[in-house]
XYZ file of C-alpha atoms in Angstrom:
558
model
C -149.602 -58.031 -92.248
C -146.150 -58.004 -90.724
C -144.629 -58.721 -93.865
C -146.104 -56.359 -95.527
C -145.245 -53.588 -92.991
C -141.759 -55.001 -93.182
C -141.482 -55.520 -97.285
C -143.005 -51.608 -97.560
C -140.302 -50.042 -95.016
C -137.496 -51.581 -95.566
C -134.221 -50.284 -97.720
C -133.071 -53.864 -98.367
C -129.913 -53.953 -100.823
C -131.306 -54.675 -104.505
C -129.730 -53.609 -107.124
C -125.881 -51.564 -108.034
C -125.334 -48.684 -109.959
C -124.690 -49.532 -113.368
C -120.820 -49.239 -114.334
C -119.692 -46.953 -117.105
C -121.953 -44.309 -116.817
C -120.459 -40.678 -116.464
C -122.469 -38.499 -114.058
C -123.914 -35.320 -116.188
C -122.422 -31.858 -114.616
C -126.032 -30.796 -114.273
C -128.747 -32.368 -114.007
C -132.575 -32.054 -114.199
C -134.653 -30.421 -111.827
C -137.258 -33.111 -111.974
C -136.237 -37.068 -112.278
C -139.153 -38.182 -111.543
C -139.649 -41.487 -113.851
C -143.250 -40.089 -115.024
C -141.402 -37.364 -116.588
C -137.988 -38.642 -117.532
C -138.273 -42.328 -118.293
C -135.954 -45.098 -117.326
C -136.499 -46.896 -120.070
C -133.338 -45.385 -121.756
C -131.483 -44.524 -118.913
C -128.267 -46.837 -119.117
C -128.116 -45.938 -114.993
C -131.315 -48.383 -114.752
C -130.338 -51.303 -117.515
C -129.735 -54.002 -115.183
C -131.385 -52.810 -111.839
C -134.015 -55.398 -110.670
C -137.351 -53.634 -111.028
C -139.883 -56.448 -109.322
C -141.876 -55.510 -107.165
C -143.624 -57.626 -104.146
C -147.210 -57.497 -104.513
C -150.264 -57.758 -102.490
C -154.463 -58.496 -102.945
C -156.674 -56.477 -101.300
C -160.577 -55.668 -101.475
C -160.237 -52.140 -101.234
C -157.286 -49.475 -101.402
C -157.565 -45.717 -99.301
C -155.200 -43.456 -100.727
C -154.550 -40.686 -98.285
C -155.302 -41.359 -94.189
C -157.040 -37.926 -93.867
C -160.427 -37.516 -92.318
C -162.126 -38.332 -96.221
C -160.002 -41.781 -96.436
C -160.339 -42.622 -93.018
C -163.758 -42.311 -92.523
C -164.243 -44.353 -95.449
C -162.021 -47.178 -94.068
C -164.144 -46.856 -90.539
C -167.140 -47.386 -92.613
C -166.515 -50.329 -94.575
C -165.161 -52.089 -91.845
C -168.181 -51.532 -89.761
C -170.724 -52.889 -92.561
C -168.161 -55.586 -93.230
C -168.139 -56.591 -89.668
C -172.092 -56.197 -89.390
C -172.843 -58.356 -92.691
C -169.709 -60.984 -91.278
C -167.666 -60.150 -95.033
C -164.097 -60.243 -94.249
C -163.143 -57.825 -96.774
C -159.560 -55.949 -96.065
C -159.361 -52.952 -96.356
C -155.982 -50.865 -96.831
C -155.198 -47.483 -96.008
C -151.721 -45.879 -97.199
C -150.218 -42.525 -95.829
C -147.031 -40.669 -96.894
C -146.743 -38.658 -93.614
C -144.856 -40.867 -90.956
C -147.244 -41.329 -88.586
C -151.193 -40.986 -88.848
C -152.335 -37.226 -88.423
C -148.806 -35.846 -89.259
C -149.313 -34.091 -92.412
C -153.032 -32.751 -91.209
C -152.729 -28.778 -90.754
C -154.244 -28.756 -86.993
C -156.669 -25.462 -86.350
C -159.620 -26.263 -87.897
C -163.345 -25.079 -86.798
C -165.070 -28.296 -87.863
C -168.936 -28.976 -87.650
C -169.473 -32.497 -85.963
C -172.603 -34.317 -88.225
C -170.137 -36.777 -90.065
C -168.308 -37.673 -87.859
C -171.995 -38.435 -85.176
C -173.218 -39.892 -88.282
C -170.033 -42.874 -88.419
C -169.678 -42.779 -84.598
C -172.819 -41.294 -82.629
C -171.292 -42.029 -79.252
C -167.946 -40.290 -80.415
C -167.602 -38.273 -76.938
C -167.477 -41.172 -74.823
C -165.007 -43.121 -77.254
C -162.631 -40.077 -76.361
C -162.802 -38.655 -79.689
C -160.758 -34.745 -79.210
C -163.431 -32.436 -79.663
C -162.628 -30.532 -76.462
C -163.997 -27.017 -77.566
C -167.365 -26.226 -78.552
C -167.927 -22.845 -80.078
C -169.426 -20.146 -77.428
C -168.511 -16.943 -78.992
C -167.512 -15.394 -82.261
C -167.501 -12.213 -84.067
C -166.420 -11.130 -88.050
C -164.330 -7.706 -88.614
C -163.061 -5.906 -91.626
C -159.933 -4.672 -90.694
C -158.202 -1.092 -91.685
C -154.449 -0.299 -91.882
C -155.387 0.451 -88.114
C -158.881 -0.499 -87.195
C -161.504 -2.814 -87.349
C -165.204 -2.754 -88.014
C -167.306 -5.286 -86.441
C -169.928 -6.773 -89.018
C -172.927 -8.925 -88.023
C -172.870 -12.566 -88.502
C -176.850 -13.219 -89.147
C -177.914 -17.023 -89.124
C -178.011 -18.648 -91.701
C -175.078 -17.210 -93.262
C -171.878 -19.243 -93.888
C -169.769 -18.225 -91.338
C -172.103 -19.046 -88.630
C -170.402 -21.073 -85.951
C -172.496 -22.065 -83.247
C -173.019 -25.844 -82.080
C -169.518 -26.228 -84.220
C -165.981 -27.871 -82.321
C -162.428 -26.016 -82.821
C -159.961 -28.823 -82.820
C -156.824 -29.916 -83.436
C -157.006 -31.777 -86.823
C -154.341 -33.539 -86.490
C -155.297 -35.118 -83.267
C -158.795 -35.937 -84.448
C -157.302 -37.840 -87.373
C -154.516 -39.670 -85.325
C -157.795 -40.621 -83.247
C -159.586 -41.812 -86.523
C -156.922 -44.134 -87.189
C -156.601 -45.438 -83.949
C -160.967 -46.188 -84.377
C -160.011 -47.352 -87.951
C -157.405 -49.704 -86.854
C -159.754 -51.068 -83.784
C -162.228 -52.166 -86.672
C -159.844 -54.125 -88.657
C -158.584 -51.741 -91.414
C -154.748 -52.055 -92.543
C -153.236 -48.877 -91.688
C -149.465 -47.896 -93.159
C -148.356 -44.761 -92.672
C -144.719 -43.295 -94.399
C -145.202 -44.887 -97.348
C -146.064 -42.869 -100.140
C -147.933 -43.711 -103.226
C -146.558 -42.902 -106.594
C -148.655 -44.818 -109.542
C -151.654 -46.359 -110.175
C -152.084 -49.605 -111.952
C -154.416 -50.239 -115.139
C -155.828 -53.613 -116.068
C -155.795 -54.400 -119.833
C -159.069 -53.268 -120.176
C -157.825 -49.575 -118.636
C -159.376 -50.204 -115.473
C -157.776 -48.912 -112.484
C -156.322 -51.919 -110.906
C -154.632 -50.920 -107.571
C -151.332 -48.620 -107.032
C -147.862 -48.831 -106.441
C -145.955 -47.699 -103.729
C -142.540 -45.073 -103.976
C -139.213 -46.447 -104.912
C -136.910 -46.149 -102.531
C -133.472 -45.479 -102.048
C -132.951 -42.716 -105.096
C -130.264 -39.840 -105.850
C -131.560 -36.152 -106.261
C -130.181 -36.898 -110.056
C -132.583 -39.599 -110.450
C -130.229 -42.622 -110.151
C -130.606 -45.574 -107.932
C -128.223 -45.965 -104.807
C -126.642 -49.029 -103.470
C -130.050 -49.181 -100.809
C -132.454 -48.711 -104.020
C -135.849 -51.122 -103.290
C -138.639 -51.062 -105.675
C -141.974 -50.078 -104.398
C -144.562 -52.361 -103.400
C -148.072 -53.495 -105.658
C -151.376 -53.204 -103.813
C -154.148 -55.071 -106.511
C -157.253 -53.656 -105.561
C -160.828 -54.030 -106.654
C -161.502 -50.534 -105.684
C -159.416 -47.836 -105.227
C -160.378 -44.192 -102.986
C -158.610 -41.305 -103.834
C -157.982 -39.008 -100.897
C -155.350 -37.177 -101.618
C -156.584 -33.690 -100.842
C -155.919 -31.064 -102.651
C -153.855 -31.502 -105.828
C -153.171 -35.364 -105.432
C -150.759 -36.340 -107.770
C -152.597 -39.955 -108.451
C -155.913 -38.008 -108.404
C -154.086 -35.953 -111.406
C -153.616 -38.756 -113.462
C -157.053 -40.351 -112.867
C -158.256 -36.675 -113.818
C -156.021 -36.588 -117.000
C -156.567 -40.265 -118.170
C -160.661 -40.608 -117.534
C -161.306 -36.552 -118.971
C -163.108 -36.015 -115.603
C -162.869 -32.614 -115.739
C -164.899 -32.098 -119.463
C -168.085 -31.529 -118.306
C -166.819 -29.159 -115.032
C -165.377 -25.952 -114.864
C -161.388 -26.031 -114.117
C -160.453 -25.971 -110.497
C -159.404 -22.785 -108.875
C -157.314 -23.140 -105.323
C -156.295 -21.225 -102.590
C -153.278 -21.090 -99.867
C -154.126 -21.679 -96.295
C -151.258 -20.612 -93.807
C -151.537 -21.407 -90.073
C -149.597 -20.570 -86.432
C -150.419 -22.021 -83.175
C -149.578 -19.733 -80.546
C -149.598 -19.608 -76.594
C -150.666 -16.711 -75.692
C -151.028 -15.152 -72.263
C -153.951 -16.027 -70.207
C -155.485 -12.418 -69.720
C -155.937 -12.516 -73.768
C -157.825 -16.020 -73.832
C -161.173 -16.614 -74.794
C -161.769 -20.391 -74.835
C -164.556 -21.048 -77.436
C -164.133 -18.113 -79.305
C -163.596 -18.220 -83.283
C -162.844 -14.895 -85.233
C -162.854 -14.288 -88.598
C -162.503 -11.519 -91.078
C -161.323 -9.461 -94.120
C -160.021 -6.171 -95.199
C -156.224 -5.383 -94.331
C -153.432 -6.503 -95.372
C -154.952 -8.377 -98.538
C -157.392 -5.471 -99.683
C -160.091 -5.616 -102.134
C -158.315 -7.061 -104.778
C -157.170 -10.546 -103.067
C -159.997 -12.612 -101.907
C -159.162 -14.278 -98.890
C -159.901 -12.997 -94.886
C -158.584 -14.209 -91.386
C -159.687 -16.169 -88.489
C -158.598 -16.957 -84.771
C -159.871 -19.949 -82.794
C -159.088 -20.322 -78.941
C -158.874 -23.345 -77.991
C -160.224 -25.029 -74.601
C -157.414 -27.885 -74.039
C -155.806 -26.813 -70.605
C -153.045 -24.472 -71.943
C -153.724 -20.424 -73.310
C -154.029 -21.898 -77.554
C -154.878 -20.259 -80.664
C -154.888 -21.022 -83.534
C -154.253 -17.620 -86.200
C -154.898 -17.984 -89.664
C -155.099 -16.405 -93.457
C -156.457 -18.210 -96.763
C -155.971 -16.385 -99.867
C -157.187 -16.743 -103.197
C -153.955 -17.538 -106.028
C -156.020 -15.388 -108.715
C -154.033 -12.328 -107.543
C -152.662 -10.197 -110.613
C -149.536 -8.910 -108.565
C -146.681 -11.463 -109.275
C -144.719 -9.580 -106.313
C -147.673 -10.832 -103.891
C -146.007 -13.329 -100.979
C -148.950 -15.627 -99.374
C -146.554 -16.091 -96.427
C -145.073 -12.509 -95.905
C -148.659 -11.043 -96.262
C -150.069 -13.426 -93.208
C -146.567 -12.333 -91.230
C -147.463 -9.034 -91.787
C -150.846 -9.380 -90.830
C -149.882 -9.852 -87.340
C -148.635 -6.650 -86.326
C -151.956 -5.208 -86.583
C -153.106 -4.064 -83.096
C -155.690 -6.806 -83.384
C -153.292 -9.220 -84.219
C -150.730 -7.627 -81.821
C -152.257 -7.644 -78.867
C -153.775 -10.900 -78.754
C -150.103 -12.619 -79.218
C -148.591 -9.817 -77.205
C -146.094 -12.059 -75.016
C -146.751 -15.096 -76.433
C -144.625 -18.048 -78.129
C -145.483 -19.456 -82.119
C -145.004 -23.227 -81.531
C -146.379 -24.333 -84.612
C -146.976 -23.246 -88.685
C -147.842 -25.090 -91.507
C -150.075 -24.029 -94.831
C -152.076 -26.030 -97.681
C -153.403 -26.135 -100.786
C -157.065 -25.732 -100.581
C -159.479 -26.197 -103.578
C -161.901 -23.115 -103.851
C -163.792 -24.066 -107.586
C -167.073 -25.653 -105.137
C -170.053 -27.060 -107.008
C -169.106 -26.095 -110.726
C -165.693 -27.725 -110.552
C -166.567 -30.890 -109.046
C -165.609 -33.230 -111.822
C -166.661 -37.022 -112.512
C -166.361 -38.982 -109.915
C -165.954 -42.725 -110.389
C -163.822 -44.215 -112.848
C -163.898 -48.198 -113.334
C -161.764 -49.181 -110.335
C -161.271 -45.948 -108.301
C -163.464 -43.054 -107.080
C -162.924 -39.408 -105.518
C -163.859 -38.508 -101.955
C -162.945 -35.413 -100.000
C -160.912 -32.417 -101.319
C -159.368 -34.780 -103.582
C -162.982 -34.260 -105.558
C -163.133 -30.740 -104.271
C -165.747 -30.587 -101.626
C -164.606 -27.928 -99.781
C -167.271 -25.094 -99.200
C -165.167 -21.999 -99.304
C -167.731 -19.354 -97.609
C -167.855 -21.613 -94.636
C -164.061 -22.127 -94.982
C -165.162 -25.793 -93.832
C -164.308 -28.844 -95.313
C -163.899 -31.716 -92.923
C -167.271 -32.424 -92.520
C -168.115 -32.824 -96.618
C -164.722 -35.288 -96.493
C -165.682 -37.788 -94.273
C -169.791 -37.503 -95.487
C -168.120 -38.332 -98.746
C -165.873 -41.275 -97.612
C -169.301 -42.655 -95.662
C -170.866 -42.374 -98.761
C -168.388 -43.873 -100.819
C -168.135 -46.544 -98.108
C -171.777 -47.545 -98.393
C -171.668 -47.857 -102.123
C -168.768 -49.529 -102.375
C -169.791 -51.971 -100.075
C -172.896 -52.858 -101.786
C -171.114 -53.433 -105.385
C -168.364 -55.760 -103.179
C -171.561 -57.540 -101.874
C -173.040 -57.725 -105.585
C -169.430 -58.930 -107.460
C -168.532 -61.968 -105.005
C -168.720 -64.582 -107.675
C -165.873 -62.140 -109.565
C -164.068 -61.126 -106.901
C -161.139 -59.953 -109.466
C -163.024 -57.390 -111.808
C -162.545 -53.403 -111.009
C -165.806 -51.746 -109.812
C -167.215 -48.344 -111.119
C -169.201 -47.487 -107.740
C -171.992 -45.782 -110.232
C -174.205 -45.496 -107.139
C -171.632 -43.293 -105.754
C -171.944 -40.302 -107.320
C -175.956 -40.499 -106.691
C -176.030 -41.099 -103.678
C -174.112 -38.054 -103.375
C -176.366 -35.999 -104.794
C -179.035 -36.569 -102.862
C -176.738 -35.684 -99.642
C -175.959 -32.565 -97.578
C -172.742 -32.344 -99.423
C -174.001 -31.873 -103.315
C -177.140 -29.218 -101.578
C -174.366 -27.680 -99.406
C -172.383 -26.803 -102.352
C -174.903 -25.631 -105.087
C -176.498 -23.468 -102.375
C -173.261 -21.196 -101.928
C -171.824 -21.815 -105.037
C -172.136 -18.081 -106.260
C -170.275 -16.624 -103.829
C -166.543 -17.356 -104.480
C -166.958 -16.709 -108.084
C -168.779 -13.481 -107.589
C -165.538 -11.868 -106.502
C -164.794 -11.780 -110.484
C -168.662 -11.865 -111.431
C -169.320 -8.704 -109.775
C -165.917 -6.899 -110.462
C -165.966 -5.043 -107.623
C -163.306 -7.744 -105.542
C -163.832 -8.310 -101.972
C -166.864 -5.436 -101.444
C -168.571 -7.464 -104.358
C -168.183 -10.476 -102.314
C -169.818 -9.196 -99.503
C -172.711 -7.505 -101.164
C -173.381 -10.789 -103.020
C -173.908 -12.529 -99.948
C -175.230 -10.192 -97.434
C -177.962 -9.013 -100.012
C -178.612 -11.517 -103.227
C -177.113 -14.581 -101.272
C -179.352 -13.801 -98.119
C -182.141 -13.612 -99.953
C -182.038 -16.056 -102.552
C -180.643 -18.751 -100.039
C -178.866 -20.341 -102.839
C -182.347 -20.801 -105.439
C -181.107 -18.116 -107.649
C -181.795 -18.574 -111.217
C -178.144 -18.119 -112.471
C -174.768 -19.303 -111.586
C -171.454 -17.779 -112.062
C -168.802 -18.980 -114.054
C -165.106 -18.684 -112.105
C -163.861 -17.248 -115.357
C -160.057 -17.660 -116.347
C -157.539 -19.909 -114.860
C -155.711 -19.108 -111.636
C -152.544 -18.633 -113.201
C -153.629 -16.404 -116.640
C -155.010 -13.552 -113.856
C -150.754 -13.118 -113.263
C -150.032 -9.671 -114.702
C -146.612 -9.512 -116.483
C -143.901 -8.095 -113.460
C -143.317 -5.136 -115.961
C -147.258 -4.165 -115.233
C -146.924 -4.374 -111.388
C -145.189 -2.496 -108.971
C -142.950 -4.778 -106.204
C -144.395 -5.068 -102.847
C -142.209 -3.650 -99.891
C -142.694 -6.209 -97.452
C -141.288 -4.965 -93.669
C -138.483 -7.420 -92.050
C -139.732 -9.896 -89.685
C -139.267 -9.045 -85.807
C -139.045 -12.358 -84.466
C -141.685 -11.410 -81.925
C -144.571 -10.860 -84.256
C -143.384 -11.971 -87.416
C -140.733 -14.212 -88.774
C -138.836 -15.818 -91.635
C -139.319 -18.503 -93.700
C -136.158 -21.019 -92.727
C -138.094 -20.702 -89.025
C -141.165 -21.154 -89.951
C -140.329 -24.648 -91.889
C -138.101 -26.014 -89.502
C -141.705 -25.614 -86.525
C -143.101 -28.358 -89.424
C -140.540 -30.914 -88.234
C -140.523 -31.791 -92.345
C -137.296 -33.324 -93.351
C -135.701 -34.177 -96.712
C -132.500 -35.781 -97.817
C -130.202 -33.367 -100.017
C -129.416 -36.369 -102.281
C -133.402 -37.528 -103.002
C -135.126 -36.152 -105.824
C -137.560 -33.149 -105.973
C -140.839 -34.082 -104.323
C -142.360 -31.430 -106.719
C -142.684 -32.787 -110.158
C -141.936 -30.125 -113.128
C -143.569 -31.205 -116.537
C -140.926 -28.619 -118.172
C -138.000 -27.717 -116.857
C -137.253 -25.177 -118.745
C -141.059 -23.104 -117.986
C -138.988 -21.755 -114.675
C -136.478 -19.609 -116.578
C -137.453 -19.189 -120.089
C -140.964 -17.952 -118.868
C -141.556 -17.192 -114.875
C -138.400 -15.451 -114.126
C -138.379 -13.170 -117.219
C -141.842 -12.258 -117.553
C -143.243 -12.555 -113.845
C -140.296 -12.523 -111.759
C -139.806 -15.944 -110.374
C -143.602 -15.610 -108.377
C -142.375 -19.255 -107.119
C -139.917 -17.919 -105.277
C -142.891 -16.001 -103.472
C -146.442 -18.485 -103.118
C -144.702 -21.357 -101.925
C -145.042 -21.764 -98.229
C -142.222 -23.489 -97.309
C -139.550 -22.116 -100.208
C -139.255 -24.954 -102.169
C -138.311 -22.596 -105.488
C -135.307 -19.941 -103.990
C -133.965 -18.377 -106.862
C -130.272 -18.770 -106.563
C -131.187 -22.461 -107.150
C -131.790 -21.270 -110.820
């Protein structure tokens, strides 16, 4: 195990640039070699491309509560049944929990279900839910709105956590059992047998220039040979994209349709803290024609915490709309101001979050690999809850794929497709979660009538149907053909931040603690270059420039 930790980290020296090549003037946005192959590139002609390589039983692509949970899983049954089978879990964030988005109102029955004495193993689920309310907010007001059981949003017996800390603690449980657990080491392809199988994946190259060269410190990635591989990415996985792409999961689904979640922690003062209380709401400053709301969770962990909140739909029409501006501005209504009202932001952070529910979920096992968590898409947008439906998938993944390991010992090398899987699931809280709400994210463009459509869907048809109605709703277009042309929209006058209230973006990303090299390529992988400037900029404006949270896409880059 040491070696591995020690062949995966470090930046031994393995190969020299290759002499006679002239540097281009400018180079690509993305060199990523998926995109722009090496093949040809005399840079790369006599660089040692080897890689180490490593057998496991099982590779867990992502250490988020989905993958984790899985990993806790198998290693119980393996450890019940005596079958030494290793299991592997790989994480690009540097340490376990890093890259989790902590503020999360989370209900508890997966994570009971893979440890039922999880209080006295110290698991950090400090604050139950005691209290909570749902507004529509005015320009100026709010109007409180009932929150009748049964509905989505209803909160009680739930936990508001820190995600991050509840997955660090996963790992730590996961780790205790046996599993293999690497974190800062990112995964960049998977590996096909000859019979197009997935076989395992491959770890990043390291020790690249932003121009998609290698430097004197280049090291090949690292081979993990797997017989089965779990995909939990979350949202938008880039392996999960090519096991989408390569396998046609998605034919017999409806396309995916996503979301932005952006996030502070605050203290606040003590005279404005409610320990146990979770708000949410809609209305102001997204209107009727964004779907997406707010929500507030005080947390019970010693010091004055919230946690404040906006997710928003990316099927606006306005290609002037800024996710991040519209949640800064958010905050200086008197809601908003008065709860953080001589407090101190000490954390932000946003996500992609995948709002297409039960008609998007696509195929789910491939021969080799399967899909757990929001990798698959489990995420049940009226609740705005989707920890619990990750790790209920990874246990369910777990289970099956521990009873085709048990079946396949006498040929231990051949890929599983984890069949089971995907009926097991369907006879779990997680499929019946999903098909009972699935009309009400879609009914936002069913209805035509935006957010107020929304609502009367759900406190009327929804509440009375309980999810048995005879139809379901299609989500229509894609996300990105609802853009109106910038020509057909009017630009949005968004007020400068106060530094109190509201703030920038450069501030906001450095609270992250996310660093990158100037000379390492583009994390974010183009297909076309040339989409950016022959298309976005002249017919929408740049809207990159505007939806990503952390200003990845700044225009005088162009």
């Amino acid at each position: 195990m040491k070696m591995i930790s020690k062949a995966l980290r470090a930046c031994a020296l393995s190969a020299k640039h290759s002499s006679g090549w002239i540097q281009p003037r400018h180079y690509a946005t993305t060199t990523h070699p998926s995109v722009c192959s090496r093949a040809k590139d005399p840079r790369w002609m006599d660089v040692d491309m080897t890689r180490e390589s490593d057998s496991v039983d099982v590779v867990i692509v992502g250490g988020g509560p989905a993958g984790l949970a899985a990993a806790c899983k198998l290693k119980q049954l393996s450890n019940q049944h005596k079958s030494d089978y290793r299991v592997v879990v790989l994480e690009k964030a540097p340490y376990i929990g890093g890259h989790t988005l902590s503020g999360a109102c989370i209900e508890p029955t997966a994570l009971t279900e893979l440890f039922p004495d999880w209080a006295d193993r110290g698991a950090p689920l400090l604050t139950q839910v005691t209290k909570e309310s749902f507004f529509y907010l005015t320009r100026k007001g709010k109007i409180p709105l009932p929150i009748l059981p049964g509905l989505p949003l209803h909160n009680r017996g739930n936990y508001i956590v820190r995600l991050g800390n509840v997955v660090k603690w996963l790992g730590e449980q996961a780790e205790a059992l046996g599993v293999e657990v690497y974190s800062g080491i990112a995964v960049s392809e998977v590996l096909f047998d000859s019979d197009g199988a997935v076989a395992g994946v491959a770890t990043n190259d390291l020790g690249i220039h932003k121009d998609g060269s290698p430097k004197e410190s280049f090291q090949r990635g690292m081979e993990f040979a797997a017989r089965q591989v779990i995909f939990a990415e979350g949202c938008r996985g880039s392996l999960t994209k090519q096991v989408l792409k390569r396998y046609g999961l998605l034919i017999h689904s409806e396309r995916q349709t996503y979301g932005i979640g952006l996030k502070e922690l605050w203290e606040i003062k003590e005279s404005n803290w409610k320990p146990g209380l979770v708000e949410h709401g809609i209305g102001w400053p997204l209107g009727n024609g964004i779907y997406g709301g707010f929500f507030v969770y005080h947390y019970n962990e010693g010091a004055p915490l919230v946690a404040v909140g906006m997710v928003m739909g990316l099927d606006y029409e306005n290609p002037y709309t800024s996710p991040f501006r519209e949640f800064q501005r958010m905050k200086h209504h008197p809601h908003f101001a008065k709860l953080l009202e001589g407090g101190n932001r000490i954390g932000y952070g946003a996500r992609a979050v995948t709002e297409g529910g039960f008609q998007s979920i696509p195929k789910l096992t491939v021969p080799g690999g399967l899909l757990v968590g929001c990798a698959a898409g489990f995420l049940n947008v009226p609740k705005i809850k989707g920890v619990h439906n990750a790790m209920r998938s990874g246990l369910i993944a777990a289970e099956a794929t521990f009873d085709e390991l048990q079946k396949k010992t006498s040929d231990s090398q051949r890929a599983l497709e984890v069949t089971s899987y995907t009926d097991r699931l369907k006879s779990s809280p997680v499929w019946h979660e999903l098909h009972k709400v699935r009309n009400i994210r879609p009914s936002f463009h069913a209805l035509r009538c935006g957010m107020l459509g929304v609502m009367f869907y759900t406190s009327t048809l929804w509440y009375l149907f309980r999810g048995r109605e005879p139809w379901t709703f299609s989500h229509g277009p894609p996300d990105n053909a609802m853009l109106k042309p910038a020509s057909a929209c009017k630009p949005i006058e968004y007020p400068n931040p106060d530094g109190v209230l509201s703030f920038d973006l450069p501030s906001s990303v450095y609270l992250t603690g996310t660093y990158h090299d100037d000379d390492e390529p583009a994390h974010l992988t183009l297909l076309d270059d040339t989409v950016p400037e022959t298309i976005n900029l002249p017919q929408y404006d740049g809207p990159e420039q505007r939806y990503c949270p952390a200003g990845k896409f700044p225009i005088d880059s162009w």
